[in-house]
Coordinates of C-alpha atoms and ligand atoms in Angstrom, one line a residue:
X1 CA 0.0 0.0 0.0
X2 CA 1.3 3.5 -1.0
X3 CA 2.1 5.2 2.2
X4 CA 3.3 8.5 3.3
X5 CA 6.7 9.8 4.8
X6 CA 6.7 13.0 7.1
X7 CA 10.2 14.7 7.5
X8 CA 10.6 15.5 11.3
X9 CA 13.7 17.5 10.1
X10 CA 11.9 19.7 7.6
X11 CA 9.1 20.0 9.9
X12 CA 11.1 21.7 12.7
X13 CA 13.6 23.5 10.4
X14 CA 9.8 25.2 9.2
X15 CA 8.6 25.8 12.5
X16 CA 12.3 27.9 13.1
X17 CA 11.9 29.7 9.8
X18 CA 8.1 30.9 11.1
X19 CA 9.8 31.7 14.5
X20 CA 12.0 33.6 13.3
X21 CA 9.1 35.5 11.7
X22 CA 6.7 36.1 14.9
X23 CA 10.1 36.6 17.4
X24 CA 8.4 34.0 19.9
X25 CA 6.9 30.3 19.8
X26 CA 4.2 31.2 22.2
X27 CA 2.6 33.3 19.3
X28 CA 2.6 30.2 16.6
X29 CA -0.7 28.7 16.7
X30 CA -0.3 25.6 14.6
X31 CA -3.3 25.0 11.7
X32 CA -3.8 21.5 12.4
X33 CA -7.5 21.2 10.6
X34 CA -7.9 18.9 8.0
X35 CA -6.3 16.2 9.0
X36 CA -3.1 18.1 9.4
X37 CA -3.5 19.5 5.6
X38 CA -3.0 15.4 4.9
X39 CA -0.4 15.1 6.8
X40 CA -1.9 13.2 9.7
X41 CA -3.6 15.3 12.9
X42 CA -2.1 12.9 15.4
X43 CA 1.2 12.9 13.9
X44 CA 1.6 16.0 13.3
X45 CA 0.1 17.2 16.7
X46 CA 2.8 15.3 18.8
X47 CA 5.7 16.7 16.2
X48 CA 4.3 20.2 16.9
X49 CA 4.0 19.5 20.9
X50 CA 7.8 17.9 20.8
X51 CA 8.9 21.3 19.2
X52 CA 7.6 23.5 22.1
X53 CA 4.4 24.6 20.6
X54 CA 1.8 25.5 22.6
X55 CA -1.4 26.1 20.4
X56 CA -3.2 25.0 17.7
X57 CA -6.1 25.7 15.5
X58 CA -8.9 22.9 14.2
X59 CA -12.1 22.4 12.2
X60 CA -14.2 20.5 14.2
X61 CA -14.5 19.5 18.2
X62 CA -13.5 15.7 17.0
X63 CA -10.2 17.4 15.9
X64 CA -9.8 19.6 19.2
X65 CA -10.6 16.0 21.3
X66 CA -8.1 13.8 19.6
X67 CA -5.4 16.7 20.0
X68 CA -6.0 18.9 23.3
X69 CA -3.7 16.4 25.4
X70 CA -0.7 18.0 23.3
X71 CA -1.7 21.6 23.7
X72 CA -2.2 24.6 26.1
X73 CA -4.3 26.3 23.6
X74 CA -6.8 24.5 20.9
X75 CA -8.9 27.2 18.7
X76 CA -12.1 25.7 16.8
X77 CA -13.4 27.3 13.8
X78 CA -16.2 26.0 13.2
X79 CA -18.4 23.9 15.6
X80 CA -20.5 24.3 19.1
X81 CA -19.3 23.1 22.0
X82 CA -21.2 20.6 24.2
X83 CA -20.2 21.8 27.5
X84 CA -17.4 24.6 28.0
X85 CA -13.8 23.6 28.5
X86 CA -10.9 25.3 30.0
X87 CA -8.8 24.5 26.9
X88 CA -10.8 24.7 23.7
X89 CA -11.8 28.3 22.6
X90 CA -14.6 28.2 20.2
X91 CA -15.0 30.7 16.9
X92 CA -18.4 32.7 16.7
X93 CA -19.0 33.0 12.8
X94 CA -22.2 34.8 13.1
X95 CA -24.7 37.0 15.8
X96 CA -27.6 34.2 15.1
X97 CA -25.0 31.3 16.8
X98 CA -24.7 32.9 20.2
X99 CA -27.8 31.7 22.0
X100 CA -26.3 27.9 20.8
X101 CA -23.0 28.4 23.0
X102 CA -23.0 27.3 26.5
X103 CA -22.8 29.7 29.4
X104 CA -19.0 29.5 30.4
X105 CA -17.6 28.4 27.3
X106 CA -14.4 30.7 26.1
X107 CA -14.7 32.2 22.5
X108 CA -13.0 34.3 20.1
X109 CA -15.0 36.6 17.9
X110 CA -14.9 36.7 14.0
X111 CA -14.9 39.6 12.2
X112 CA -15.7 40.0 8.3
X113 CA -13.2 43.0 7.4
X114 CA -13.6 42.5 3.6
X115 CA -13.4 38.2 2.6
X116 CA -17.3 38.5 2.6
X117 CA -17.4 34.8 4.2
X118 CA -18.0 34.0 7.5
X119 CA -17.8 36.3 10.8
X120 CA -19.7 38.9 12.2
X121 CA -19.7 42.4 10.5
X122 CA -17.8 45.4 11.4
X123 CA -21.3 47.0 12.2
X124 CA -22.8 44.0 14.3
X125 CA -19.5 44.3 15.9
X126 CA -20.8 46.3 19.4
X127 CA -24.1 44.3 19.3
X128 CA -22.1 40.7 19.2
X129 CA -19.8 41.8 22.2
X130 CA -22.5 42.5 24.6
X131 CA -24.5 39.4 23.1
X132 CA -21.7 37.4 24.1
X133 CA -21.3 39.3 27.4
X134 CA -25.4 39.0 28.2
X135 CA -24.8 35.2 27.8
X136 CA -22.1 34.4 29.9
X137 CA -19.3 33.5 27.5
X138 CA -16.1 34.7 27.8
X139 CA -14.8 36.5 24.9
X140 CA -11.0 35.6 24.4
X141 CA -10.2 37.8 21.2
X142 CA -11.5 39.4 18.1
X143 CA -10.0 38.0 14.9
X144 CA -10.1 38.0 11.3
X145 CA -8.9 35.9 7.9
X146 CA -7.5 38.0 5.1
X147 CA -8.9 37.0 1.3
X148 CA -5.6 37.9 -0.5
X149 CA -2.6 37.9 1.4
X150 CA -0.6 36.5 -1.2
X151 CA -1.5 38.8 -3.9
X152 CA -0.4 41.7 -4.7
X153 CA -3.6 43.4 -5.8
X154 CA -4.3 46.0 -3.0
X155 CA -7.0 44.2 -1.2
X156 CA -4.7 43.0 1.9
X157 CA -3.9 46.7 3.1
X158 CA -7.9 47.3 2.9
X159 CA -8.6 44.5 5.2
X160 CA -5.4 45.3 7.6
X161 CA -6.7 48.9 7.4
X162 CA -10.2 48.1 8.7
X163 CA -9.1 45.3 11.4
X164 CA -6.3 48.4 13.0
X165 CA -9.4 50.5 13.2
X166 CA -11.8 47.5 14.3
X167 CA -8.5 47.4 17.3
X168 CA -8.7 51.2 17.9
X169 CA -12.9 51.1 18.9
X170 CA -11.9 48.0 21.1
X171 CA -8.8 49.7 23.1
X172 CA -10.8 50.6 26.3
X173 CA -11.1 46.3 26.1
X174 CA -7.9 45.5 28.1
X175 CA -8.6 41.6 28.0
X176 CA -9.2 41.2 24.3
X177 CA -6.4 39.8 22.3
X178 CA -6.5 40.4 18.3
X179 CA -5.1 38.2 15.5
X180 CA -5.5 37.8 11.9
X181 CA -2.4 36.5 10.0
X182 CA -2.3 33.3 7.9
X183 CA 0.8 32.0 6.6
X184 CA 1.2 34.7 3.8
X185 CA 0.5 37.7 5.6
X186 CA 2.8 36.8 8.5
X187 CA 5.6 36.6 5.8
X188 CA 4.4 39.2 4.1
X189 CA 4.8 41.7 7.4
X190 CA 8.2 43.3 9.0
X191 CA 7.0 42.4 12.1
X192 CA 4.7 40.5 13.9
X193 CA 2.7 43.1 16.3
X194 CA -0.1 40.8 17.1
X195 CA -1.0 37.9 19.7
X196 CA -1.0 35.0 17.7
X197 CA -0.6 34.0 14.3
X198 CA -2.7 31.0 12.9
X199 CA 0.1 29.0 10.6
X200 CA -1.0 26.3 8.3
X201 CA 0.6 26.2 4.7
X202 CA 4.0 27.6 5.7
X203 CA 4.9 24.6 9.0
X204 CA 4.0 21.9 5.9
X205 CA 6.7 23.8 3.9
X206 CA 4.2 24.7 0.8
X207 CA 3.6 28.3 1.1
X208 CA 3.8 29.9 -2.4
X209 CA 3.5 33.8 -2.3
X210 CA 4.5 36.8 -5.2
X211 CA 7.3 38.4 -3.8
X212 CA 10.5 37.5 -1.9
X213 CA 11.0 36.8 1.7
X214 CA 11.9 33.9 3.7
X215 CA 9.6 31.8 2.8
X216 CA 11.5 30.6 -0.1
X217 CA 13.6 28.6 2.7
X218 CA 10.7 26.3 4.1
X219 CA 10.7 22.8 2.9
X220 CA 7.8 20.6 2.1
X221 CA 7.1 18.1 5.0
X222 CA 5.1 15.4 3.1
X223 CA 6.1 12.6 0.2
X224 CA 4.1 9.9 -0.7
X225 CA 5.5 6.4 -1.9
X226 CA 4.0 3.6 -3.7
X227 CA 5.2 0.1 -4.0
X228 CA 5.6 -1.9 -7.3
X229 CA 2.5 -4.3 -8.1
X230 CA 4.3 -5.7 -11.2
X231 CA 6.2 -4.9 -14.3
X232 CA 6.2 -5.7 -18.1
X233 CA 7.9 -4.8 -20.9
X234 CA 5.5 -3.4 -23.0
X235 CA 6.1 -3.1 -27.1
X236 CA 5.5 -0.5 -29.9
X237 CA 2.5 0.1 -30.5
X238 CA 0.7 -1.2 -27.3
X239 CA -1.0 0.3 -24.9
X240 CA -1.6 1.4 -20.9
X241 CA -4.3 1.3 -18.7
X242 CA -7.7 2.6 -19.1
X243 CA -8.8 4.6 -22.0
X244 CA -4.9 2.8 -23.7
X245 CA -3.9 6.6 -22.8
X246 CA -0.3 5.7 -23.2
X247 CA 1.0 3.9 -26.2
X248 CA 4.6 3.1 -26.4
X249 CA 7.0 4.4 -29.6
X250 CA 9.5 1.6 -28.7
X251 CA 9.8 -1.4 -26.3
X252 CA 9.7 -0.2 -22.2
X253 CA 9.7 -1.7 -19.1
X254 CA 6.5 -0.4 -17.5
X255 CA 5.6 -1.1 -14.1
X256 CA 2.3 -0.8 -12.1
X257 CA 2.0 0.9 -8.3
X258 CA 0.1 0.5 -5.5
X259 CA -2.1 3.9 -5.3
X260 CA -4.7 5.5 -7.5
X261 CA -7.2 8.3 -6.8
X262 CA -8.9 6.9 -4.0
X263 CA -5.8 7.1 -2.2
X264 CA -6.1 11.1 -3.3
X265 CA -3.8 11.5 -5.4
X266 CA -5.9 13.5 -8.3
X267 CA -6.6 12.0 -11.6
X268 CA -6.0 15.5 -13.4
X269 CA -2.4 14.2 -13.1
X270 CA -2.7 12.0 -15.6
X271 CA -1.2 11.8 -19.5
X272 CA 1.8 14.1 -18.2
X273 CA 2.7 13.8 -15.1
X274 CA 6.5 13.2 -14.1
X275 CA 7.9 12.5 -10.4
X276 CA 10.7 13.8 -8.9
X277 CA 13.0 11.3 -10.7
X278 CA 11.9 12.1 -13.7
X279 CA 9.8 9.1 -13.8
X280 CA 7.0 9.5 -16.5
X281 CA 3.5 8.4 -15.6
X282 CA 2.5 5.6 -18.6
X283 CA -1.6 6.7 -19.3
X284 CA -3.9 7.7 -16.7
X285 CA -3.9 7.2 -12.7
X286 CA -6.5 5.1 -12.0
X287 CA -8.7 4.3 -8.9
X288 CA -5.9 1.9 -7.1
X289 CA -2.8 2.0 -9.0
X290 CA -1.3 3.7 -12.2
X291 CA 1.5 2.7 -14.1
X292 CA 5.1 4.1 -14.4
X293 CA 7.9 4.1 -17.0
X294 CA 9.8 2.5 -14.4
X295 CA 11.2 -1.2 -12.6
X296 CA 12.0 0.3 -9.1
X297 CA 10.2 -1.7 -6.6
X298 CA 9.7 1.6 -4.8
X299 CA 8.1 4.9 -6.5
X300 CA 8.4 8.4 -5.2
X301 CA 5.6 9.8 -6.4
X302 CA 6.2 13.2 -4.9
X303 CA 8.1 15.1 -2.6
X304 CA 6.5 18.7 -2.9
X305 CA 2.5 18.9 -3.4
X306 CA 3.3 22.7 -5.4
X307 CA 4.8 20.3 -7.9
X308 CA 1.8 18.5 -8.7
X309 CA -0.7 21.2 -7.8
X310 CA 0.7 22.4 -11.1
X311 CA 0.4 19.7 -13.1
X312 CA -3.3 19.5 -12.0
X313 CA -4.1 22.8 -12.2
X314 CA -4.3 23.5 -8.5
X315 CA -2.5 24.5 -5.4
X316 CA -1.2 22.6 -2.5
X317 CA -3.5 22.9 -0.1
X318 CA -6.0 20.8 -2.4
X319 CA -3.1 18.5 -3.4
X320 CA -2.6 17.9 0.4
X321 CA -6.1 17.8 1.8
X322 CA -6.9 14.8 -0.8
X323 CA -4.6 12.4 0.5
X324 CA -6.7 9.7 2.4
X325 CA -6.6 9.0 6.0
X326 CA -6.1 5.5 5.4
X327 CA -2.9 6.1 4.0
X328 CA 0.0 4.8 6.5
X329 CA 2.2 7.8 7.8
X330 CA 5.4 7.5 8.9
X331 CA 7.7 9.9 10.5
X332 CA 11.2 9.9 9.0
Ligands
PLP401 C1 -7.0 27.6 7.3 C2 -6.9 28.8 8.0 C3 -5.7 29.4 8.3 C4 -4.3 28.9 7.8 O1 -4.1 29.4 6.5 P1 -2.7 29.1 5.8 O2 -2.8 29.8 4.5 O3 -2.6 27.6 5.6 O4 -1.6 29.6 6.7 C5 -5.7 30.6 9.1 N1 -6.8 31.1 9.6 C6 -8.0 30.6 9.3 C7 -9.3 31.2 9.8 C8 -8.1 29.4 8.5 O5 -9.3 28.9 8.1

């Protein structure tokens, strides 16, 4: 079965890159939703908790249970808790959800400064405060999620604009703490003025972003490996696999490997794709295994997911998020 390798080494030279960036580990708050971007939540949770950090950020309250033991601070963005806890803070997204939180429970507020998805509006900024207030939660922080840190096209100074004026109108609120970088605005600043940053993208080593800075250094965590099913030579004029996508010019020894696209690795990378070794795919990736121009008994089928988010016409973050659960992962 095609499993997947996670670089311990990579993973922690990241997670000094991005402190170097925010000037203190107690301000990294680790994006850990999703499975770890692919990676694997629990695996990735302990790596992170080895390092020294002390928060992290999740989906779901499944993902905050299987992980809290590892963590000071676990931020949910988007569920209800059941009963409060001292260690989860739950996300408001909008003024309707507040009756649904239980008195007690800790929560940080979401603010819409401009990405027109989820979170409160600037306007039913005041009225969401003293909701909160009037039923007993604890408000932790106001924060917000920028739309286009990593381009260039003006929009991320409009929404930095209105969240330091959103901060002004809250100064006389000692106990609120503010954040709202991602992995591209926090490499996109000078200096990192806020709480907390919420990194996902850059710690897995895949950030991508239009200008220079230094996250051109960070290495991708994740490769995925498949094992040989079998091999033939296959002559001129036959063909490969579904659709006979690939038909040899001359003789080749083609082999076939254990994973497909219900392992997640997307079909779009078919016809063309090429692996790190210059290994070319032979015709299409198919549900459980695809076929290689190749005899090694072990494939690499890649090593950084920006590779084949351009072969399929993607980014990373899809290329990572696909990869199954069921896939073994194995810390290197
Ligand atoms: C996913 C997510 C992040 C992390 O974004 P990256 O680009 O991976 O760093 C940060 N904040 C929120 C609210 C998110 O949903």
């Amino acid at each position: 079965m095609a499993s997947i390798k996670l670089s311990k080494a990579n993973f922690f030279h990241n997670l000094d890159i991005i402190q170097a960036q925010t000037q203190s580990i107690d301000k990294i708050a680790l994006v850990l939703k999703d499975n770890a971007y692919g990676h694997g939540l629990f695996e990735m949770a302990k790596l992170a908790s080895e390092y020294g950090i002390k928060r992290a950020v999740v989906r779901s309250n499944a993902e905050a249970q299987q992980i809290e033991e590892f963590f000071e601070y676990v931020l949910v963005l988007a569920d209800i808790p059941k009963t409060p806890s001292e260690k989860i803070r739950y996300t408001i997204n909008t003024l309707e959800q507040i009756k649904e939180f239980p008195s007690g429970s800790l929560v940080e507020l979401k603010v819409d400064t401009g990405m027109s998805r989820n979170g409160v509006s600037i306007e039913e900024m005041q009225k969401a405060i003293s909701s909160i207030k009037n039923k007993g939660l604890i408000l932790e922080s106001v924060f917000t999620h920028h739309a286009c840190a990593d381009e260039m096209d003006g929009k991320y100074e409009l929404q930095n604009e209105c969240f330091t004026q959103l901060k002004e109108a809250l100064v006389n609120n000692k106990k609120v703490r503010f954040h709202s970088c991602n992995s591209a605005a926090l490499f996109r600043q000078k200096s990192c003025d806020e709480d907390m940053v919420r990194v996902g993208i850059a710690a897995y080593g895949c950030l991508e972003l239009p200008f220079s800075s230094n996250a051109e250094k960070l290495k991708p965590v994740l490769s995925l490996y498949a094992q040989k099913n079998s091999s033939r030579l296959v002559k001129a004029g036959e063909s490969v696999g579904y659709g006979a996508a690939f038909t040899s010019q001359v003789g080749v020894t083609v082999s076939n490997y254990d994973f497909g696209y219900a392992d997640g690795f997307l079909r779009s990378c078919s016809t063309n794709y090429q692996t790190p070794q210059k290994i070319k795919i032979a015709g299409r990736i198919s549900m459980d295994n695809s076929s290689f121009v190749s005899d090694k008994d072990e494939l690499l089928v890649f090593n950084d997911a920006r590779v084949v988010a351009n072969y399929a016409g993607t980014i990373s973050y899809e290329v990572l998020t696909s990869l199954k659960s069921h896939l073994k992962r194995e810390i290197v």
